[in-house]
CSV table of C-alpha atoms in Angstrom, one decimal:
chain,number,residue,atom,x,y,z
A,1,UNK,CA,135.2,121.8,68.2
A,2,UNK,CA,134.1,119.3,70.9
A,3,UNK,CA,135.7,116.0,70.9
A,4,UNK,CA,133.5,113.2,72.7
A,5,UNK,CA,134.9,111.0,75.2
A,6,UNK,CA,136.5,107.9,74.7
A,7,UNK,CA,133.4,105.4,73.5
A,8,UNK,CA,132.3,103.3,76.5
A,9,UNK,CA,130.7,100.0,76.2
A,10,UNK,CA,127.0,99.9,76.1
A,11,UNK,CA,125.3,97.5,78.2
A,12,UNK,CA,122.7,95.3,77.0
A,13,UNK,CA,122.0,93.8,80.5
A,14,UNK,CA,118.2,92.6,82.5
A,15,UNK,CA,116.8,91.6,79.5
A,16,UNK,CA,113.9,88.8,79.8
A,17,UNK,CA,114.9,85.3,78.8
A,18,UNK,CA,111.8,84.0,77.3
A,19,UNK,CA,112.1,81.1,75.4
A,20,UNK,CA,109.7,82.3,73.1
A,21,UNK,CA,111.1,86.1,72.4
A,22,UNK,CA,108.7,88.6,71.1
A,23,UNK,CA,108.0,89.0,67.3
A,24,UNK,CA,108.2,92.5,67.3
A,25,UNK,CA,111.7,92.3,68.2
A,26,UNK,CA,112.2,91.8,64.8
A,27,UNK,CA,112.9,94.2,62.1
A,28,UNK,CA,112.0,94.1,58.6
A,29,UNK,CA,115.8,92.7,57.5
A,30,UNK,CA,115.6,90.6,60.7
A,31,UNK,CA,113.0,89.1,59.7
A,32,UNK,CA,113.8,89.0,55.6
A,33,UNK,CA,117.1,86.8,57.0
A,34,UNK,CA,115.3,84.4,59.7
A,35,UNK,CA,113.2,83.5,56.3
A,36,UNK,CA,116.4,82.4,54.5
A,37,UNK,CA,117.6,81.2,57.6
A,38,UNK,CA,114.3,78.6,57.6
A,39,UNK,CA,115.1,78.3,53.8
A,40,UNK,CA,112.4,80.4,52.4
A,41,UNK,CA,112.6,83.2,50.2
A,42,UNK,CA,114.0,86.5,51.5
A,43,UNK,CA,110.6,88.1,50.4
A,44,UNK,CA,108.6,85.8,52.8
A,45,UNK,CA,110.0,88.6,56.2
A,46,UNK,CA,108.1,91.5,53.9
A,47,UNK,CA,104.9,89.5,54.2
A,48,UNK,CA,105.5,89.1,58.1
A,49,UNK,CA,106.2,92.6,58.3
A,50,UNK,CA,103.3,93.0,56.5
A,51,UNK,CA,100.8,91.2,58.5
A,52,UNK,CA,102.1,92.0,61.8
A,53,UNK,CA,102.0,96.3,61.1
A,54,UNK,CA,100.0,96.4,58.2
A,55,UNK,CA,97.4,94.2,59.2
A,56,UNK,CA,98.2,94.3,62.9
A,57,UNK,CA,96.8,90.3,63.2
A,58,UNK,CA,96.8,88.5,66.4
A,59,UNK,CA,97.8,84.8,65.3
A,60,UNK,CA,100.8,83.7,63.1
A,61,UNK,CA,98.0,81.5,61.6
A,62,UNK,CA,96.1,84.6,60.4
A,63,UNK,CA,99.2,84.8,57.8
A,64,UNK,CA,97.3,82.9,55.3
A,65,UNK,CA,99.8,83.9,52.5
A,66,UNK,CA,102.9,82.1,54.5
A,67,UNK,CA,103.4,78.3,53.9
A,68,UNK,CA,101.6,76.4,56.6
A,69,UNK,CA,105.2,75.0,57.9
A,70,UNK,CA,106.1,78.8,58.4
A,71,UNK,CA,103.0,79.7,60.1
A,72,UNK,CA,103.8,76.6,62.7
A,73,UNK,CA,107.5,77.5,62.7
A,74,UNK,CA,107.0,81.5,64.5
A,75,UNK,CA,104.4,79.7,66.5
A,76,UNK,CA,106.8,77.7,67.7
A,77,UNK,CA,109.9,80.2,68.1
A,78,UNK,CA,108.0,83.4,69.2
A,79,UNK,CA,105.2,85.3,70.9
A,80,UNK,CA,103.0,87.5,69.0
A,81,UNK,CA,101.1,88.3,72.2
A,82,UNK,CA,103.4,89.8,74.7
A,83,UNK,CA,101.2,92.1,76.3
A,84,UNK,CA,97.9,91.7,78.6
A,85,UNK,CA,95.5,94.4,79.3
A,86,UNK,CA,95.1,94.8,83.2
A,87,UNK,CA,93.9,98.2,83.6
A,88,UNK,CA,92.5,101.0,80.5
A,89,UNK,CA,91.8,104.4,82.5
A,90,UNK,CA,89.9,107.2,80.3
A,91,UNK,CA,90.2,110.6,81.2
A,92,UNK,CA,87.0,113.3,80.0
A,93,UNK,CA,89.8,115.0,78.3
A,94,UNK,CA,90.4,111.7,76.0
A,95,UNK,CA,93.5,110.6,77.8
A,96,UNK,CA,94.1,106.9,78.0
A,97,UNK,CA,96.0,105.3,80.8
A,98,UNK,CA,96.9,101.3,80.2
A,99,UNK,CA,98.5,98.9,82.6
A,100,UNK,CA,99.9,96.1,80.7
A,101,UNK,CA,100.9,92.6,82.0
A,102,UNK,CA,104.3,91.4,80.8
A,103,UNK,CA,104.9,87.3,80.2
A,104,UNK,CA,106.3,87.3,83.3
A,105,UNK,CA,103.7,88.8,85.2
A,106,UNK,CA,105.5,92.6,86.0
A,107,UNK,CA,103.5,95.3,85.1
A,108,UNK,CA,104.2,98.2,82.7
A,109,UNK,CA,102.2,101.5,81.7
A,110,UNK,CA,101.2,103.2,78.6
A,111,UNK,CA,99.9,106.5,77.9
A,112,UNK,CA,97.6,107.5,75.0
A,113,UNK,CA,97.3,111.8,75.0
A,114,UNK,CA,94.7,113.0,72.4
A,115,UNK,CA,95.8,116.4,70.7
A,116,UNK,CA,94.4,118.8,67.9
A,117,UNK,CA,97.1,117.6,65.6
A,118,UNK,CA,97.0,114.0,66.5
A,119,UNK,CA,97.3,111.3,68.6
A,120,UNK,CA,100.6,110.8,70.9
A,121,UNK,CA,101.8,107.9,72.7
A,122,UNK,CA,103.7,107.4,75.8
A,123,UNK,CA,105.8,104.7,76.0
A,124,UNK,CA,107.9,102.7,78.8
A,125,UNK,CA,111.3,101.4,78.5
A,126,UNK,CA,112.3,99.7,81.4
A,127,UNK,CA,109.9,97.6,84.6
A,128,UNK,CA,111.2,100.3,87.7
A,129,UNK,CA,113.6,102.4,87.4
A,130,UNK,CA,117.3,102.4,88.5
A,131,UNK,CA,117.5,106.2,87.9
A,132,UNK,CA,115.8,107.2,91.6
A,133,UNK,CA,114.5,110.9,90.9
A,134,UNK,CA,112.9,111.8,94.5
A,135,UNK,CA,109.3,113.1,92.6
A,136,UNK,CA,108.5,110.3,90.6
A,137,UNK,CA,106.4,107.0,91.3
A,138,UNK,CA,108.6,105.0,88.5
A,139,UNK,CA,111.3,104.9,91.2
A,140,UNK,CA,109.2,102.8,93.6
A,141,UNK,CA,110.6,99.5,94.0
A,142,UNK,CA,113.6,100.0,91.9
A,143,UNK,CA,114.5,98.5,88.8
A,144,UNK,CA,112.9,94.9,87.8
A,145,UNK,CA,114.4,94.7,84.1
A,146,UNK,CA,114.7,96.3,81.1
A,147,UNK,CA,112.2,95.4,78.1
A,148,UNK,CA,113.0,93.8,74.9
A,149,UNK,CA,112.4,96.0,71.6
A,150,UNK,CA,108.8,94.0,70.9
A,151,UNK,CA,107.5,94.8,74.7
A,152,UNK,CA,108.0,98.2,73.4
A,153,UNK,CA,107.1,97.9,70.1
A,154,UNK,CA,103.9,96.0,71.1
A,155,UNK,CA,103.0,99.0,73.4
A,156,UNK,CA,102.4,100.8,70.1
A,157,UNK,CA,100.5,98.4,68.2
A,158,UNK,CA,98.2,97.7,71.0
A,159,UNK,CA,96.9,101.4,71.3
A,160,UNK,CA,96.9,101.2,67.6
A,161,UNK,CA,94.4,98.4,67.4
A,162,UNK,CA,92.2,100.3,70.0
A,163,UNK,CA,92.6,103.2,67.2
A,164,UNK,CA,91.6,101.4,64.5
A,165,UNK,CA,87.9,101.0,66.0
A,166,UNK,CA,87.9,104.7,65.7
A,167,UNK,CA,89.6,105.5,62.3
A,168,UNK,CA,92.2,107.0,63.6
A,169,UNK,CA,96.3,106.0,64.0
A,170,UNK,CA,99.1,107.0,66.3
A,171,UNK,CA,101.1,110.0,64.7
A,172,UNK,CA,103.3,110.8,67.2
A,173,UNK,CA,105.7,108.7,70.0
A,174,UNK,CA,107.2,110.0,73.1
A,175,UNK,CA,109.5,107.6,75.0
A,176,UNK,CA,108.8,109.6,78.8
A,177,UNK,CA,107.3,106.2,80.6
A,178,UNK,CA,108.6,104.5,82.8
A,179,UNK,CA,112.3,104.0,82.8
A,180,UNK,CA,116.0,105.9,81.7
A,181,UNK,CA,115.7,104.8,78.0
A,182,UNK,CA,119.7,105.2,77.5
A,183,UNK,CA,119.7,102.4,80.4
A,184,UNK,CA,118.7,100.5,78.0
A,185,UNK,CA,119.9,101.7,74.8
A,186,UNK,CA,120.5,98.6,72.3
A,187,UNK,CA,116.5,97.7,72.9
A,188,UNK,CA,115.2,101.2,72.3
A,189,UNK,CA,117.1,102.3,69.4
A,190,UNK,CA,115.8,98.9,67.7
A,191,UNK,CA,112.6,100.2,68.8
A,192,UNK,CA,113.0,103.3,66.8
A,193,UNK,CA,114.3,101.8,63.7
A,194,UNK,CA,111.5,99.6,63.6
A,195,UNK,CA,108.0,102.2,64.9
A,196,UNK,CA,110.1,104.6,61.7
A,197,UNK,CA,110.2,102.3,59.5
A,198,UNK,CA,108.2,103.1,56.0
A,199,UNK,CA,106.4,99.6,55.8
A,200,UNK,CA,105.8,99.7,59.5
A,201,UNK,CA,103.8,101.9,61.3
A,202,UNK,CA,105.6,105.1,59.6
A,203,UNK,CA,105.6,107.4,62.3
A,204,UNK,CA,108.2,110.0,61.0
A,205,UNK,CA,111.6,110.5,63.1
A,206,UNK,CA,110.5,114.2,63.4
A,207,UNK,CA,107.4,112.8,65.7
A,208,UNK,CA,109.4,110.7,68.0
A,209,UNK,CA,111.0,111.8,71.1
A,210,UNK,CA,113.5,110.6,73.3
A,211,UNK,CA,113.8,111.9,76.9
A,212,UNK,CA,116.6,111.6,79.2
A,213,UNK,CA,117.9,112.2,82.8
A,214,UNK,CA,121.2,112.5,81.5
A,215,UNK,CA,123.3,109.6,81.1
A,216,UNK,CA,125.9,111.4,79.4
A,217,UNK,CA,127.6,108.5,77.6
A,218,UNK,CA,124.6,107.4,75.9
A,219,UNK,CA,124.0,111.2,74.8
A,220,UNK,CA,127.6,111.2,72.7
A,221,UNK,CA,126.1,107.7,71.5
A,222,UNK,CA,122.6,109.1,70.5
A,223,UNK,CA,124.3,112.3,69.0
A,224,UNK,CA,126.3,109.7,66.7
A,225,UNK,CA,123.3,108.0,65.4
A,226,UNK,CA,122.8,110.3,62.4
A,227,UNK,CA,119.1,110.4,63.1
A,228,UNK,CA,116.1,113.1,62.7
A,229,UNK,CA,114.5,112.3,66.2
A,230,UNK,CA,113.6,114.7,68.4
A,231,UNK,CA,115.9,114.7,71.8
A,232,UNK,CA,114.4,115.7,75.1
A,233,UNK,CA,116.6,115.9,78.4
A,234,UNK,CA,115.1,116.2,82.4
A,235,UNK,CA,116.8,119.1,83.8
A,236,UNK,CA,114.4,120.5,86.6
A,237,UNK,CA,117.1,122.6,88.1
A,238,UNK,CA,120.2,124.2,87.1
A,239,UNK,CA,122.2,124.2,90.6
A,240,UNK,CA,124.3,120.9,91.1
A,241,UNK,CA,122.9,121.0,94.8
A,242,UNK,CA,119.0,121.3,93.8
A,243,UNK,CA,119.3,118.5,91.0
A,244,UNK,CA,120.9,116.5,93.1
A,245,UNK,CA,118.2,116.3,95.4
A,246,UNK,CA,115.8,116.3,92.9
A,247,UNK,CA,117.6,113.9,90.5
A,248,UNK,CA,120.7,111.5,92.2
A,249,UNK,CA,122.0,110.7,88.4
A,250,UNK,CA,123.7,114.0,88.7
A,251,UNK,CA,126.2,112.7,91.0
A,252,UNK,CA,127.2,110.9,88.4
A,253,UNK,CA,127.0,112.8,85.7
A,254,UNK,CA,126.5,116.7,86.9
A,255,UNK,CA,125.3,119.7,85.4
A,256,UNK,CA,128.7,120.5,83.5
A,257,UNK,CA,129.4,117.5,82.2
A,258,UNK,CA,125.7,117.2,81.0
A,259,UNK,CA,126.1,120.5,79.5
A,260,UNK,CA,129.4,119.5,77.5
A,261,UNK,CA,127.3,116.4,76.3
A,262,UNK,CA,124.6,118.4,75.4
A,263,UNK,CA,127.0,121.0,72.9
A,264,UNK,CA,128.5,117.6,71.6
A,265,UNK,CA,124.9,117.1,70.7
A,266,UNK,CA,124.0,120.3,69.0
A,267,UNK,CA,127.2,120.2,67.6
A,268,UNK,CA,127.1,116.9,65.4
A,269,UNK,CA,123.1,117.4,64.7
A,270,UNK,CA,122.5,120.8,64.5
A,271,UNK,CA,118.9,120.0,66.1
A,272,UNK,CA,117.5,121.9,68.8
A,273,UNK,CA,116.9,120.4,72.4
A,274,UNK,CA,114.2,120.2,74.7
A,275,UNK,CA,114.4,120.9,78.7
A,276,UNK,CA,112.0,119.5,80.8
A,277,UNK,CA,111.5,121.7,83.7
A,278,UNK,CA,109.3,120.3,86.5
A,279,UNK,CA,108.4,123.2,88.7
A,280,UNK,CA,108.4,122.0,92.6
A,281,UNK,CA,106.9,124.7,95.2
A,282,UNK,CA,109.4,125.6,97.2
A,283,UNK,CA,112.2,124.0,95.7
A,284,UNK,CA,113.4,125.2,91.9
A,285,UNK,CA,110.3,127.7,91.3
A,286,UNK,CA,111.5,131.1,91.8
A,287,UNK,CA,112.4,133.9,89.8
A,288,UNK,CA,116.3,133.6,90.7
A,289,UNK,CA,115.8,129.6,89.6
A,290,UNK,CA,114.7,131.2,86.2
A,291,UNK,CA,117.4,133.2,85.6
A,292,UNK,CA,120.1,130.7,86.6
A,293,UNK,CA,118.8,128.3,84.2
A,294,UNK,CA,118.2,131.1,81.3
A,295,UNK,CA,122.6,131.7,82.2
A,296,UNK,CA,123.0,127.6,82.1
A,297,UNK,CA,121.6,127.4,78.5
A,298,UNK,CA,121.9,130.6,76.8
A,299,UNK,CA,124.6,129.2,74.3
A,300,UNK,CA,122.5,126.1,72.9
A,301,UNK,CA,119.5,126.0,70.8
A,302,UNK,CA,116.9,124.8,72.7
A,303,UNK,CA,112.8,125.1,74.1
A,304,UNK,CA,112.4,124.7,77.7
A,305,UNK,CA,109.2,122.6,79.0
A,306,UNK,CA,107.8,124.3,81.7
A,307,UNK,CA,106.1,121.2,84.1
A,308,UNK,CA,103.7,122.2,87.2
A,309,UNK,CA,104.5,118.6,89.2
A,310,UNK,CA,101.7,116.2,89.4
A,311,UNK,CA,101.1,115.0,93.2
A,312,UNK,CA,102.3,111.8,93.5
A,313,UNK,CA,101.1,110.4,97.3
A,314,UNK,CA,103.8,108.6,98.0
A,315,UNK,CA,106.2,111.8,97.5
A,316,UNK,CA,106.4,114.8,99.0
A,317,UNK,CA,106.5,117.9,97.0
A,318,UNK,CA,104.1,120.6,97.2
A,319,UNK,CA,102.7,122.2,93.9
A,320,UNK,CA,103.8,125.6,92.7
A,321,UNK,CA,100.9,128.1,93.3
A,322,UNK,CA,99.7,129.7,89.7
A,323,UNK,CA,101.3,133.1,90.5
A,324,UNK,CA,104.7,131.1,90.7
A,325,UNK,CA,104.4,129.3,87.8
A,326,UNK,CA,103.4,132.5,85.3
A,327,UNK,CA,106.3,134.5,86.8
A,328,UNK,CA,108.8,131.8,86.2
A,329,UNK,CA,108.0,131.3,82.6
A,330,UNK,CA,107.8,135.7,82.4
A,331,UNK,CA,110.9,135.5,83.6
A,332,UNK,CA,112.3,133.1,80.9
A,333,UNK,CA,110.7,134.8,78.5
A,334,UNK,CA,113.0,137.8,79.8
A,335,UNK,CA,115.6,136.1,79.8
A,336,UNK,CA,115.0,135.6,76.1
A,337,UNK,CA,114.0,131.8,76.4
A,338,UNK,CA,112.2,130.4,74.2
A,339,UNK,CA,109.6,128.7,77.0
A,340,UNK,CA,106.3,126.9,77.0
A,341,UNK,CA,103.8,125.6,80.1
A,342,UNK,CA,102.8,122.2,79.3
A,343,UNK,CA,99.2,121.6,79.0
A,344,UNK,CA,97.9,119.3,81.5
A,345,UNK,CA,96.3,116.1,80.4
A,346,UNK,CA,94.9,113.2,82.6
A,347,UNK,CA,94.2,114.7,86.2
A,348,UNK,CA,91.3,113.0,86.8
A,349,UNK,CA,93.0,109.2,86.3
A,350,UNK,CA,96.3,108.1,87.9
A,351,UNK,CA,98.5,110.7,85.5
A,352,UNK,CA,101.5,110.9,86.8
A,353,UNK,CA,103.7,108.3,85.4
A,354,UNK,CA,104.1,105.2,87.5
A,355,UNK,CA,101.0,105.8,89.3
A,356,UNK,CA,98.7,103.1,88.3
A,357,UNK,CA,101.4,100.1,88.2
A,358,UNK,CA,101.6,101.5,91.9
A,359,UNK,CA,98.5,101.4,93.1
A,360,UNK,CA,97.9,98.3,91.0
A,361,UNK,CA,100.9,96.2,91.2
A,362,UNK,CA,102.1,97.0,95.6
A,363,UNK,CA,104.5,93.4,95.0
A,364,UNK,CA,106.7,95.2,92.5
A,365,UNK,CA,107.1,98.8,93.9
A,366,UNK,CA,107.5,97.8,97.4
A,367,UNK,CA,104.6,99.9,98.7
């Protein structure tokens, strides 16, 4: 039996101080006591609920069955609107790229995948990123803030709306934007609760994902959460020296102690866990890399996501060649892995994550 270590505070810290705060911040009992709160009946949140997931309006006033003083009240104490269109990128293979403008004018990006079984959306946690892994374009500039619940939340409803000219709705969520989501814990798992919820936009637990570099405290915190959502972790190497390079958290928290987190985990849910393995020529691609990491995780249930890295210009890894990248997942599959080569999606628009706010927004990311 694994015991977790001592509980350590979670921080709630860069949040934006609007003086309007976003709607969508608001979950359905939030919003069922801000109505008693303004001395209305509890049932008046349901009809906000309603209107704002249901009915996905754009104006407070569009909530023609809410007393006019109601209507003028949210206008008055929060923003329905919180996100601006700068940039919608469409791949030929259906892929939708957005670059969304916050209230305060930092830039954000969104990710809309189109699959056989359904529509999946990408979603960003955090303006920058604090985390600094040396391959990705989220790192660029560092960390601006984190977002509140409703940036997130909105993220979601926006791609929606562009969904409902088709017919179609968002069936899956995979929190792998931009940002550590466990940096900013408190604001994502309200975003969770409120994307899950049965009068909300519904998207079952077992179609969300969270993904992780590893902030092990936050992972005995998620594994305590007595939730069905899926729980994805950013490995790319299993050699403390190699990660390290690849991924500076792990001097922090390193490859054993991840590991220990990670049987906590499996432990108290019983669920199985994803790697994500980003293949890097030279670096972590080889057949020896394959077996090390086969030894790292033969004792947990788990699916390894095999990654070819996207070229990100202002890095500079190499891709792994095709030969490389078939006999690493062989190998796995040797090893008795149970391994998968994720399908590509987006290489004719700015893919890789962080890319566009990059090239779009040079003020934020330094470049």
């Amino acid at each position: 039996m694994i015991q977790r270590p001592p509980k350590k505070p979670i921080k709630n810290n860069r949040q934006p101080d609007f003086d309007q705060p976003s709607i969508y911040s608001l979950s359905l009992s939030d919003l069922e006591d801000l109505a008693i709160q303004w001395g209305e009946d509890k049932y008046r949140g349901a009809q906000i609920f309603e209107w704002l997931y249901t009915h996905r309006v754009d104006s407070f006033q569009d909530m023609m069955n809410l007393p006019k003083s109601m209507r003028e009240a949210l206008d008055a104490s929060y923003s329905i609107d919180p996100l601006e269109t700068v940039v919608k990128q469409e791949s030929k293979d259906g892929t939708m790229k957005f670059l969304f403008r916050l209230r305060d004018g930092y830039t954000i990006e969104t990710v809309l995948m189109r699959h056989d079984y359904g529509n999946s959306v990408c979603v960003t946690t955090q303006v920058g990123c604090q985390i600094g892994c040396s391959f990705c374009a989220s790192t660029l500039g560092g960390l601006k803030r984190n977002l509140e619940a409703g940036e997130i939340v909105s993220q979601i409803v926006q791609i929606q709306k562009v969904l409902d000219d088709r017919d179609e709705r968002v069936s899956s969520v995979v929190i792998m934007g931009i940002g550590e989501p466990f940096e900013n814990y408190v604001q994502m798992m309200q975003f969770l609760r409120i994307i899950n919820h049965d009068d909300g936009l519904n998207i079952g637990a077992r179609h969300i994902t969270v993904s992780t570099s590893g902030i092990v405290p936050r992972i005995y915190d998620f594994a305590d959460e007595d939730i069905q959502i899926n729980f994805a972790v950013s490995l790319h190497a299993a050699d403390n020296d190699i990660r390290t390079r690849l991924m500076p958290i792990n001097r922090a928290y390193d490859i054993d102690k991840l590991m220990e987190s990670l049987k906590y985990y499996q432990q108290q849910t019983n669920r199985r866990i994803t790697f994500e393995y980003g293949l890097f020529g030279g670096v972590n691609d080889q057949p020896e890399h394959a077996r090390e990491l086969s030894e790292l995780i033969k004792d947990l249930k788990c699916h390894v996501n095999l990654i070819p890295v996207n070229h990100v210009p202002e890095r500079n890894y190499v891709r792994t060649s095709r030969d490389d990248i078939f006999s690493f997942l062989e190998t796995l599959n040797e090893c008795g892995v149970n391994a998968t080569l994720r399908r590509e999606q987006g290489t004719d628009i700015d893919a890789a994550c962080g890319q566009l706010r990059a090239k779009e927004s040079k003020q934020e990311t330094g470049e």
